[in-house]
Coordinates of C-alpha atoms in Angstrom, one line a residue:
M1 CA -109.2 -172.6 -130.2
K2 CA -112.3 -171.5 -128.2
E3 CA -115.7 -172.4 -129.5
F4 CA -118.7 -170.1 -128.9
K5 CA -122.4 -170.7 -129.3
K6 CA -125.0 -168.1 -129.8
E7 CA -128.7 -168.9 -129.8
Y8 CA -131.7 -166.8 -130.9
R9 CA -135.4 -167.3 -130.1
S10 CA -136.2 -167.0 -133.8
S11 CA -134.7 -168.3 -137.1
I12 CA -131.5 -167.1 -138.6
E13 CA -132.3 -166.0 -142.1
S14 CA -128.7 -165.5 -143.3
V15 CA -125.2 -165.8 -141.8
I16 CA -121.7 -165.5 -143.2
K17 CA -118.3 -165.5 -141.7
L18 CA -116.4 -162.2 -142.2
L19 CA -113.4 -162.5 -144.6
D20 CA -111.0 -161.5 -141.8
S21 CA -112.5 -164.2 -139.5
S22 CA -113.1 -161.5 -136.8
G23 CA -116.8 -162.4 -136.7
F24 CA -120.0 -163.0 -138.6
A25 CA -122.7 -161.0 -140.4
V26 CA -126.2 -162.2 -139.4
V27 CA -129.8 -161.5 -140.5
L28 CA -132.4 -162.6 -138.0
S29 CA -136.2 -162.8 -138.4
H30 CA -137.9 -159.5 -139.0
L31 CA -140.9 -160.8 -137.0
D32 CA -138.8 -160.5 -133.9
Y33 CA -136.3 -157.7 -134.8
G34 CA -138.3 -155.5 -137.3
K35 CA -136.2 -153.3 -139.6
R36 CA -133.1 -153.7 -137.4
N37 CA -132.7 -157.4 -138.0
A38 CA -129.1 -157.4 -139.3
F39 CA -126.0 -157.5 -137.2
I40 CA -122.2 -157.9 -137.2
L41 CA -121.1 -160.1 -134.4
N42 CA -117.6 -160.5 -133.1
A43 CA -116.1 -164.0 -133.1
D44 CA -117.0 -164.4 -129.4
G45 CA -120.7 -163.7 -130.2
R46 CA -120.8 -160.1 -128.8
E47 CA -122.6 -157.6 -131.0
R48 CA -120.4 -155.3 -132.9
F49 CA -123.0 -153.4 -135.0
N50 CA -126.8 -153.5 -135.4
F51 CA -127.7 -152.0 -138.8
S52 CA -130.5 -149.6 -139.6
I53 CA -132.0 -149.5 -143.0
P54 CA -131.0 -146.2 -144.7
T55 CA -133.8 -143.7 -144.8
E56 CA -133.3 -143.2 -148.5
I57 CA -134.9 -146.7 -149.1
R58 CA -138.6 -146.2 -149.0
D59 CA -141.2 -148.8 -148.0
A60 CA -138.5 -151.0 -146.5
I61 CA -139.6 -154.2 -144.7
C62 CA -136.4 -155.6 -143.4
F63 CA -132.9 -156.9 -144.2
H64 CA -133.3 -160.1 -146.2
E65 CA -129.8 -161.5 -146.8
I66 CA -126.1 -160.7 -146.3
Y67 CA -123.3 -162.1 -148.6
Y68 CA -120.0 -161.4 -150.2
L69 CA -119.8 -160.3 -153.9
N70 CA -116.2 -160.0 -155.2
G71 CA -114.9 -159.5 -151.6
V72 CA -117.5 -156.8 -150.8
L73 CA -120.0 -157.4 -148.0
I74 CA -123.6 -156.8 -149.4
A75 CA -126.9 -156.5 -147.5
I76 CA -130.2 -157.0 -149.3
V77 CA -133.1 -154.9 -148.1
A78 CA -136.6 -156.0 -149.0
T79 CA -139.2 -153.4 -149.8
R80 CA -142.9 -153.6 -150.9
S81 CA -141.9 -153.2 -154.5
V82 CA -138.2 -153.9 -155.2
D83 CA -135.1 -155.0 -153.3
Y84 CA -132.1 -152.9 -152.7
A85 CA -128.4 -153.8 -152.2
C86 CA -126.2 -151.9 -149.7
V87 CA -122.5 -152.2 -149.3
I88 CA -121.5 -152.8 -145.7
D89 CA -118.2 -151.8 -144.1
P90 CA -117.8 -154.5 -141.4
N91 CA -115.3 -152.3 -139.5
S92 CA -117.3 -149.1 -139.2
G93 CA -120.9 -150.4 -139.6
N94 CA -121.6 -147.9 -142.4
L95 CA -124.0 -148.9 -145.2
T96 CA -123.3 -147.1 -148.5
K97 CA -123.9 -147.4 -152.2
F98 CA -127.6 -148.3 -152.3
Y99 CA -128.8 -149.6 -155.6
E100 CA -131.9 -151.4 -156.8
T101 CA -131.3 -155.1 -157.4
R102 CA -133.5 -158.0 -158.8

């Protein structure tokens, strides 16, 4: 088994291995990456997708966290007033089903 190492100049806010073991979902510092601070990386460290916050989410600051809930990959988007959850398809890079969360 090959081992890969990926380093960033800023802190990693959230990281999780994809259920199919093909890569990782990562949230990096919004200070360095702004609103495009969430990624899906392949297992070898190459970038598969860089997510954009859906335009329907107003006053967005950045992605805050990525995790699995009942086998579904979820991204949390921080805004100035409330947070939103988005369902992520790790194969297509699409973000769907936005809903307010607390």
